[in-house]
Amino acid sequence: MMIGSGMTHATVNAIFKAGGSDKMSGRAMIDGSSALIVMPFAFIVPLPHGAWLWLAGSLAAHLVYLSCLVRAFALADMSAVYPVMRGSAPVIAAIASVLVLGDAMTLAIALGIAFVSMGTLLVALRNAPPLRALGWALGTGAAIAAYTVIDARGVRATPAAISYVVWNFIATGVGIGGYFALRRGREFVIAARTQWRAGAIAGALSIVSYGLALGAYRLGNVARLAALRETSIVFGLIIAAVFLHEHVNRTRALGGGLIALGAAVLIMLA
């Protein structure tokens, strides 16, 4: 589930990065599309009783995440900042999941996370992004860790995981997507005329990606699963090189290999 989640997540971010220069409008279209797609299910699934506070916390964490993401992608290549934001998250999430959720931290999980983190450093160190972009990327990683732990707690608090998934996307799409659209105003309308198809596709893929992740967080160890989702870095590097025509040097390729090795450890030994 988490490998598939990582792959679709990298695809969503590639679509977002390849879109127009107005990143805030692009993000508003993605999140708004996700909300519109899941909206009919709100009348079918039960309400997420016991998780409203977690949904509110998730909305706040996602606002920080998306604000930092927009700024990082506006300042640097995807291949430079994506590994930093995704690779810094599992270490923070691992510590938080042990402290907040009471998840176990085994040697295999710690080793797998270490490989993922070392691979991330290799990817990021060579041809590092500008300092401002690096700061926004690290802020994105911290926000990812925050919403990961919050959503893991929230999805476990609901009677049905699908309820939390549906209302999470509605809250994010209406709250954050609407906020970004209002911030851009007329520029959002202009961007929507040319980017709405890409936004709809990315919005649908976002549901698949994070829906899989939330389902897994309900059942398993968050530290292990969060690190597994960071295989999206490997897919992101491939997409950046093949489709966005960004340069991926040997150091970044080696870093991607270490991330894949960490994922293998987490799958086979943890």
mmCIF file of C-alpha atoms in Angstrom:
data_model
loop_
_atom_site.group_PDB
_atom_site.id
_atom_site.type_symbol
_atom_site.label_atom_id
_atom_site.label_comp_id
_atom_site.label_asym_id
_atom_site.label_seq_id
_atom_site.Cartn_x
_atom_site.Cartn_y
_atom_site.Cartn_z
ATOM 1 C CA MET A 1 0.000 0.000 0.000
ATOM 2 C CA MET A 2 2.741 2.466 0.951
ATOM 3 C CA ILE A 3 4.852 1.822 -2.157
ATOM 4 C CA GLY A 4 1.793 2.559 -4.303
ATOM 5 C CA SER A 5 1.085 5.613 -2.172
ATOM 6 C CA GLY A 6 4.640 6.858 -2.686
ATOM 7 C CA MET A 7 4.537 6.338 -6.437
ATOM 8 C CA THR A 8 1.258 8.212 -6.898
ATOM 9 C CA HIS A 9 2.435 10.970 -4.559
ATOM 10 C CA ALA A 10 5.545 11.557 -6.674
ATOM 11 C CA THR A 11 3.328 11.718 -9.768
ATOM 12 C CA VAL A 12 1.071 14.323 -8.144
ATOM 13 C CA ASN A 13 4.058 16.498 -7.267
ATOM 14 C CA ALA A 14 5.512 16.156 -10.764
ATOM 15 C CA ILE A 15 2.205 17.342 -12.250
ATOM 16 C CA PHE A 16 2.175 20.211 -9.761
ATOM 17 C CA LYS A 17 5.778 21.194 -10.492
ATOM 18 C CA ALA A 18 5.271 20.990 -14.269
ATOM 19 C CA GLY A 19 2.193 23.231 -14.101
ATOM 20 C CA GLY A 20 2.164 26.976 -14.558
ATOM 21 C CA SER A 21 4.239 29.450 -12.569
ATOM 22 C CA ASP A 22 1.287 30.277 -10.302
ATOM 23 C CA LYS A 23 1.897 27.482 -7.784
ATOM 24 C CA MET A 24 -0.706 28.645 -5.275
ATOM 25 C CA SER A 25 -3.459 28.517 -7.912
ATOM 26 C CA GLY A 26 -2.212 25.112 -9.056
ATOM 27 C CA ARG A 27 -2.393 23.749 -5.533
ATOM 28 C CA ALA A 28 -5.876 25.207 -5.056
ATOM 29 C CA MET A 29 -7.065 23.334 -8.152
ATOM 30 C CA ILE A 30 -5.578 20.028 -6.965
ATOM 31 C CA ASP A 31 -7.089 20.221 -3.477
ATOM 32 C CA GLY A 32 -10.377 21.617 -4.738
ATOM 33 C CA SER A 33 -10.657 18.769 -7.255
ATOM 34 C CA SER A 34 -10.021 16.196 -4.515
ATOM 35 C CA ALA A 35 -12.791 17.704 -2.394
ATOM 36 C CA LEU A 36 -15.272 17.707 -5.294
ATOM 37 C CA ILE A 37 -14.506 14.061 -6.109
ATOM 38 C CA VAL A 38 -15.075 12.790 -2.541
ATOM 39 C CA MET A 39 -17.978 15.151 -1.720
ATOM 40 C CA PRO A 40 -20.752 12.703 -2.776
ATOM 41 C CA PHE A 41 -19.364 10.079 -0.385
ATOM 42 C CA ALA A 42 -19.977 12.414 2.560
ATOM 43 C CA PHE A 43 -23.688 11.548 2.219
ATOM 44 C CA ILE A 44 -22.971 7.814 2.316
ATOM 45 C CA VAL A 45 -20.221 7.173 4.861
ATOM 46 C CA PRO A 46 -20.771 7.670 8.609
ATOM 47 C CA LEU A 47 -19.566 10.865 10.251
ATOM 48 C CA PRO A 48 -16.043 10.622 11.725
ATOM 49 C CA HIS A 49 -17.199 10.750 15.344
ATOM 50 C CA GLY A 50 -14.285 10.955 17.747
ATOM 51 C CA ALA A 51 -11.963 12.480 15.167
ATOM 52 C CA TRP A 52 -13.170 16.059 14.660
ATOM 53 C CA LEU A 53 -10.337 17.559 16.720
ATOM 54 C CA TRP A 54 -7.803 15.459 14.821
ATOM 55 C CA LEU A 55 -9.288 16.694 11.548
ATOM 56 C CA ALA A 56 -8.896 20.285 12.743
ATOM 57 C CA GLY A 57 -5.270 19.621 13.674
ATOM 58 C CA SER A 58 -4.679 17.936 10.331
ATOM 59 C CA LEU A 59 -6.118 20.949 8.499
ATOM 60 C CA ALA A 60 -3.708 23.271 10.326
ATOM 61 C CA ALA A 61 -0.719 21.001 9.607
ATOM 62 C CA HIS A 62 -1.706 20.679 5.941
ATOM 63 C CA LEU A 63 -1.958 24.475 5.634
ATOM 64 C CA VAL A 64 1.643 24.807 6.840
ATOM 65 C CA TYR A 65 2.710 21.908 4.596
ATOM 66 C CA LEU A 66 1.134 23.268 1.425
ATOM 67 C CA SER A 67 2.284 26.836 2.070
ATOM 68 C CA CYS A 68 5.892 25.651 2.471
ATOM 69 C CA LEU A 69 5.558 23.301 -0.527
ATOM 70 C CA VAL A 70 4.354 26.081 -2.821
ATOM 71 C CA ARG A 71 7.287 28.290 -1.873
ATOM 72 C CA ALA A 72 9.899 25.526 -2.146
ATOM 73 C CA PHE A 73 8.757 24.495 -5.644
ATOM 74 C CA ALA A 74 8.707 28.136 -6.740
ATOM 75 C CA LEU A 75 12.380 28.550 -5.767
ATOM 76 C CA ALA A 76 14.095 25.317 -6.867
ATOM 77 C CA ASP A 77 13.941 22.171 -9.017
ATOM 78 C CA MET A 78 11.809 19.263 -7.847
ATOM 79 C CA SER A 79 14.876 16.983 -7.850
ATOM 80 C CA ALA A 80 16.599 19.372 -5.409
ATOM 81 C CA VAL A 81 13.875 20.083 -2.827
ATOM 82 C CA TYR A 82 11.555 17.052 -3.029
ATOM 83 C CA PRO A 83 14.082 14.648 -1.422
ATOM 84 C CA VAL A 84 14.721 17.101 1.419
ATOM 85 C CA MET A 85 11.058 17.594 2.263
ATOM 86 C CA ARG A 86 10.146 13.918 1.986
ATOM 87 C CA GLY A 87 13.319 12.516 3.528
ATOM 88 C CA SER A 88 13.364 14.693 6.635
ATOM 89 C CA ALA A 89 9.787 13.700 7.498
ATOM 90 C CA PRO A 90 10.233 10.001 8.486
ATOM 91 C CA VAL A 91 12.838 10.722 11.172
ATOM 92 C CA ILE A 92 10.619 13.340 12.826
ATOM 93 C CA ALA A 93 7.525 11.147 12.359
ATOM 94 C CA ALA A 94 9.318 8.127 13.860
ATOM 95 C CA ILE A 95 10.184 10.013 17.043
ATOM 96 C CA ALA A 96 6.695 11.504 17.297
ATOM 97 C CA SER A 97 4.949 8.166 16.655
ATOM 98 C CA VAL A 98 6.851 6.549 19.530
ATOM 99 C CA LEU A 99 6.094 9.441 21.897
ATOM 100 C CA VAL A 100 2.498 10.177 20.832
ATOM 101 C CA LEU A 101 1.141 6.893 19.462
ATOM 102 C CA GLY A 102 3.208 4.458 21.519
ATOM 103 C CA ASP A 103 4.446 2.614 18.419
ATOM 104 C CA ALA A 104 7.388 0.238 18.837
ATOM 105 C CA MET A 105 10.824 1.157 17.473
ATOM 106 C CA THR A 106 12.706 -2.012 16.506
ATOM 107 C CA LEU A 107 16.294 -2.235 15.282
ATOM 108 C CA ALA A 108 15.115 -3.104 11.748
ATOM 109 C CA ILE A 109 12.813 -0.074 11.618
ATOM 110 C CA ALA A 110 15.583 2.213 12.905
ATOM 111 C CA LEU A 111 18.025 0.764 10.336
ATOM 112 C CA GLY A 112 15.562 1.210 7.481
ATOM 113 C CA ILE A 113 14.847 4.806 8.489
ATOM 114 C CA ALA A 114 18.609 5.458 8.729
ATOM 115 C CA PHE A 115 19.158 4.224 5.151
ATOM 116 C CA VAL A 116 16.270 6.374 3.906
ATOM 117 C CA SER A 117 17.651 9.435 5.696
ATOM 118 C CA MET A 118 21.240 8.885 4.490
ATOM 119 C CA GLY A 119 19.979 8.490 0.950
ATOM 120 C CA THR A 120 18.055 11.715 1.314
ATOM 121 C CA LEU A 121 21.163 13.575 2.474
ATOM 122 C CA LEU A 122 23.116 12.296 -0.521
ATOM 123 C CA VAL A 123 20.371 13.384 -2.892
ATOM 124 C CA ALA A 124 20.200 16.830 -1.315
ATOM 125 C CA LEU A 125 23.888 17.601 -0.663
ATOM 126 C CA ARG A 126 25.137 17.584 -4.241
ATOM 127 C CA ASN A 127 23.817 20.571 -6.167
ATOM 128 C CA ALA A 128 21.935 21.643 -3.065
ATOM 129 C CA PRO A 129 18.967 23.990 -3.493
ATOM 130 C CA PRO A 130 19.268 27.685 -2.554
ATOM 131 C CA LEU A 131 19.217 28.354 1.180
ATOM 132 C CA ARG A 132 15.718 29.850 1.091
ATOM 133 C CA ALA A 133 14.371 26.845 -0.823
ATOM 134 C CA LEU A 134 16.121 24.496 1.622
ATOM 135 C CA GLY A 135 14.437 26.244 4.539
ATOM 136 C CA TRP A 136 10.991 25.903 2.970
ATOM 137 C CA ALA A 137 11.727 22.243 2.121
ATOM 138 C CA LEU A 138 12.678 21.479 5.746
ATOM 139 C CA GLY A 139 9.542 23.280 6.906
ATOM 140 C CA THR A 140 7.559 21.077 4.543
ATOM 141 C CA GLY A 141 9.191 17.964 6.025
ATOM 142 C CA ALA A 142 8.327 19.002 9.579
ATOM 143 C CA ALA A 143 4.715 19.651 8.556
ATOM 144 C CA ILE A 144 4.551 16.239 6.825
ATOM 145 C CA ALA A 145 5.666 14.579 10.065
ATOM 146 C CA ALA A 146 3.048 16.556 12.008
ATOM 147 C CA TYR A 147 0.096 15.651 9.790
ATOM 148 C CA THR A 148 1.295 12.037 9.534
ATOM 149 C CA VAL A 149 1.095 11.521 13.300
ATOM 150 C CA ILE A 150 -2.122 13.559 13.634
ATOM 151 C CA ASP A 151 -3.858 11.659 10.830
ATOM 152 C CA ALA A 152 -2.648 8.291 12.131
ATOM 153 C CA ARG A 153 -4.265 9.117 15.460
ATOM 154 C CA GLY A 154 -7.385 10.463 13.782
ATOM 155 C CA VAL A 155 -7.954 7.530 11.432
ATOM 156 C CA ARG A 156 -7.618 5.137 14.376
ATOM 157 C CA ALA A 157 -10.208 7.120 16.351
ATOM 158 C CA THR A 158 -12.978 6.737 13.742
ATOM 159 C CA PRO A 159 -15.269 3.696 13.437
ATOM 160 C CA ALA A 160 -14.525 3.516 9.679
ATOM 161 C CA ALA A 161 -11.310 4.647 7.983
ATOM 162 C CA ILE A 162 -13.202 5.783 4.866
ATOM 163 C CA SER A 163 -15.020 8.414 6.966
ATOM 164 C CA TYR A 164 -11.749 10.040 7.965
ATOM 165 C CA VAL A 165 -10.409 9.871 4.403
ATOM 166 C CA VAL A 166 -13.493 11.566 2.937
ATOM 167 C CA TRP A 167 -13.716 14.333 5.527
ATOM 168 C CA ASN A 168 -9.965 14.913 5.483
ATOM 169 C CA PHE A 169 -10.055 15.683 1.761
ATOM 170 C CA ILE A 170 -13.182 17.815 2.105
ATOM 171 C CA ALA A 171 -11.611 19.867 4.899
ATOM 172 C CA THR A 172 -8.357 20.318 2.995
ATOM 173 C CA GLY A 173 -10.024 21.103 -0.327
ATOM 174 C CA VAL A 174 -12.595 23.539 0.994
ATOM 175 C CA GLY A 175 -10.417 25.101 3.685
ATOM 176 C CA ILE A 176 -6.974 25.315 2.109
ATOM 177 C CA GLY A 177 -7.936 25.108 -1.570
ATOM 178 C CA GLY A 178 -10.526 27.825 -1.037
ATOM 179 C CA TYR A 179 -8.058 29.971 0.908
ATOM 180 C CA PHE A 180 -5.413 29.708 -1.818
ATOM 181 C CA ALA A 181 -7.975 30.493 -4.539
ATOM 182 C CA LEU A 182 -9.171 33.589 -2.670
ATOM 183 C CA ARG A 183 -5.580 34.698 -2.116
ATOM 184 C CA ARG A 184 -4.900 34.580 -5.854
ATOM 185 C CA GLY A 185 -8.260 36.056 -6.889
ATOM 186 C CA ARG A 186 -8.395 36.886 -10.597
ATOM 187 C CA GLU A 187 -5.071 35.101 -11.204
ATOM 188 C CA PHE A 188 -6.688 31.849 -10.036
ATOM 189 C CA VAL A 189 -9.464 32.206 -12.631
ATOM 190 C CA ILE A 190 -6.880 32.822 -15.363
ATOM 191 C CA ALA A 191 -4.771 29.829 -14.295
ATOM 192 C CA ALA A 192 -7.819 27.559 -14.019
ATOM 193 C CA ARG A 193 -8.621 28.004 -17.717
ATOM 194 C CA THR A 194 -5.421 26.224 -18.732
ATOM 195 C CA GLN A 195 -4.600 24.033 -15.719
ATOM 196 C CA TRP A 196 -7.938 22.564 -14.659
ATOM 197 C CA ARG A 197 -7.388 19.212 -16.396
ATOM 198 C CA ALA A 198 -4.015 18.692 -14.740
ATOM 199 C CA GLY A 199 -5.525 19.786 -11.428
ATOM 200 C CA ALA A 200 -8.352 17.263 -11.717
ATOM 201 C CA ILE A 201 -5.964 14.402 -12.552
ATOM 202 C CA ALA A 202 -3.613 15.316 -9.716
ATOM 203 C CA GLY A 203 -6.574 15.689 -7.359
ATOM 204 C CA ALA A 204 -7.807 12.180 -8.145
ATOM 205 C CA LEU A 205 -4.305 10.751 -7.705
ATOM 206 C CA SER A 206 -3.986 12.576 -4.374
ATOM 207 C CA ILE A 207 -7.014 10.682 -3.091
ATOM 208 C CA VAL A 208 -5.457 7.371 -4.127
ATOM 209 C CA SER A 209 -2.085 8.282 -2.619
ATOM 210 C CA TYR A 210 -3.184 9.556 0.770
ATOM 211 C CA GLY A 211 -6.165 7.232 1.007
ATOM 212 C CA LEU A 212 -3.768 4.270 0.793
ATOM 213 C CA ALA A 213 -1.507 5.883 3.386
ATOM 214 C CA LEU A 214 -4.345 6.512 5.850
ATOM 215 C CA GLY A 215 -5.594 2.945 5.469
ATOM 216 C CA ALA A 216 -2.112 1.661 6.252
ATOM 217 C CA TYR A 217 -1.646 4.023 9.225
ATOM 218 C CA ARG A 218 -4.822 2.624 10.764
ATOM 219 C CA LEU A 219 -3.372 -0.887 10.719
ATOM 220 C CA GLY A 220 0.397 -0.661 11.129
ATOM 221 C CA ASN A 221 3.457 0.942 12.695
ATOM 222 C CA VAL A 222 3.548 4.601 11.641
ATOM 223 C CA ALA A 223 7.347 4.999 11.807
ATOM 224 C CA ARG A 224 7.855 2.067 9.430
ATOM 225 C CA LEU A 225 5.030 3.064 7.094
ATOM 226 C CA ALA A 226 6.010 6.739 6.927
ATOM 227 C CA ALA A 227 9.540 5.751 5.910
ATOM 228 C CA LEU A 228 8.196 3.341 3.281
ATOM 229 C CA ARG A 229 6.122 6.134 1.763
ATOM 230 C CA GLU A 230 9.332 8.062 1.163
ATOM 231 C CA THR A 231 10.128 5.699 -1.702
ATOM 232 C CA SER A 232 8.295 8.514 -3.469
ATOM 233 C CA ILE A 233 11.735 10.188 -3.536
ATOM 234 C CA VAL A 234 13.036 7.463 -5.872
ATOM 235 C CA PHE A 235 9.996 7.789 -8.124
ATOM 236 C CA GLY A 236 10.335 11.574 -7.929
ATOM 237 C CA LEU A 237 13.945 11.431 -9.133
ATOM 238 C CA ILE A 238 12.977 9.186 -12.059
ATOM 239 C CA ILE A 239 10.077 11.447 -13.037
ATOM 240 C CA ALA A 240 12.233 14.581 -12.670
ATOM 241 C CA ALA A 241 14.899 13.108 -14.954
ATOM 242 C CA VAL A 242 12.673 11.491 -17.595
ATOM 243 C CA PHE A 243 9.683 13.816 -17.838
ATOM 244 C CA LEU A 244 10.840 17.157 -16.402
ATOM 245 C CA HIS A 245 14.312 16.838 -17.996
ATOM 246 C CA GLU A 246 16.094 17.797 -14.781
ATOM 247 C CA HIS A 247 19.697 16.672 -14.263
ATOM 248 C CA VAL A 248 20.075 13.754 -11.829
ATOM 249 C CA ASN A 249 23.788 13.173 -11.130
ATOM 250 C CA ARG A 250 25.507 10.062 -9.758
ATOM 251 C CA THR A 251 25.329 11.257 -6.173
ATOM 252 C CA ARG A 252 21.578 11.703 -6.381
ATOM 253 C CA ALA A 253 21.252 8.307 -8.055
ATOM 254 C CA LEU A 254 23.286 6.702 -5.234
ATOM 255 C CA GLY A 255 21.061 8.430 -2.710
ATOM 256 C CA GLY A 256 18.021 7.005 -4.454
ATOM 257 C CA GLY A 257 19.599 3.555 -4.208
ATOM 258 C CA LEU A 258 20.089 3.934 -0.448
ATOM 259 C CA ILE A 259 16.464 4.977 -0.073
ATOM 260 C CA ALA A 260 15.398 1.875 -2.005
ATOM 261 C CA LEU A 261 17.647 -0.257 0.243
ATOM 262 C CA GLY A 262 16.037 1.271 3.317
ATOM 263 C CA ALA A 263 12.614 0.438 1.909
ATOM 264 C CA ALA A 264 13.721 -3.160 1.302
ATOM 265 C CA VAL A 265 14.865 -3.456 4.933
ATOM 266 C CA LEU A 266 11.543 -2.080 6.158
ATOM 267 C CA ILE A 267 9.572 -4.474 3.964
ATOM 268 C CA MET A 268 11.549 -7.665 4.595
ATOM 269 C CA LEU A 269 12.922 -7.309 8.126
ATOM 270 C CA ALA A 270 10.711 -4.896 10.048
#
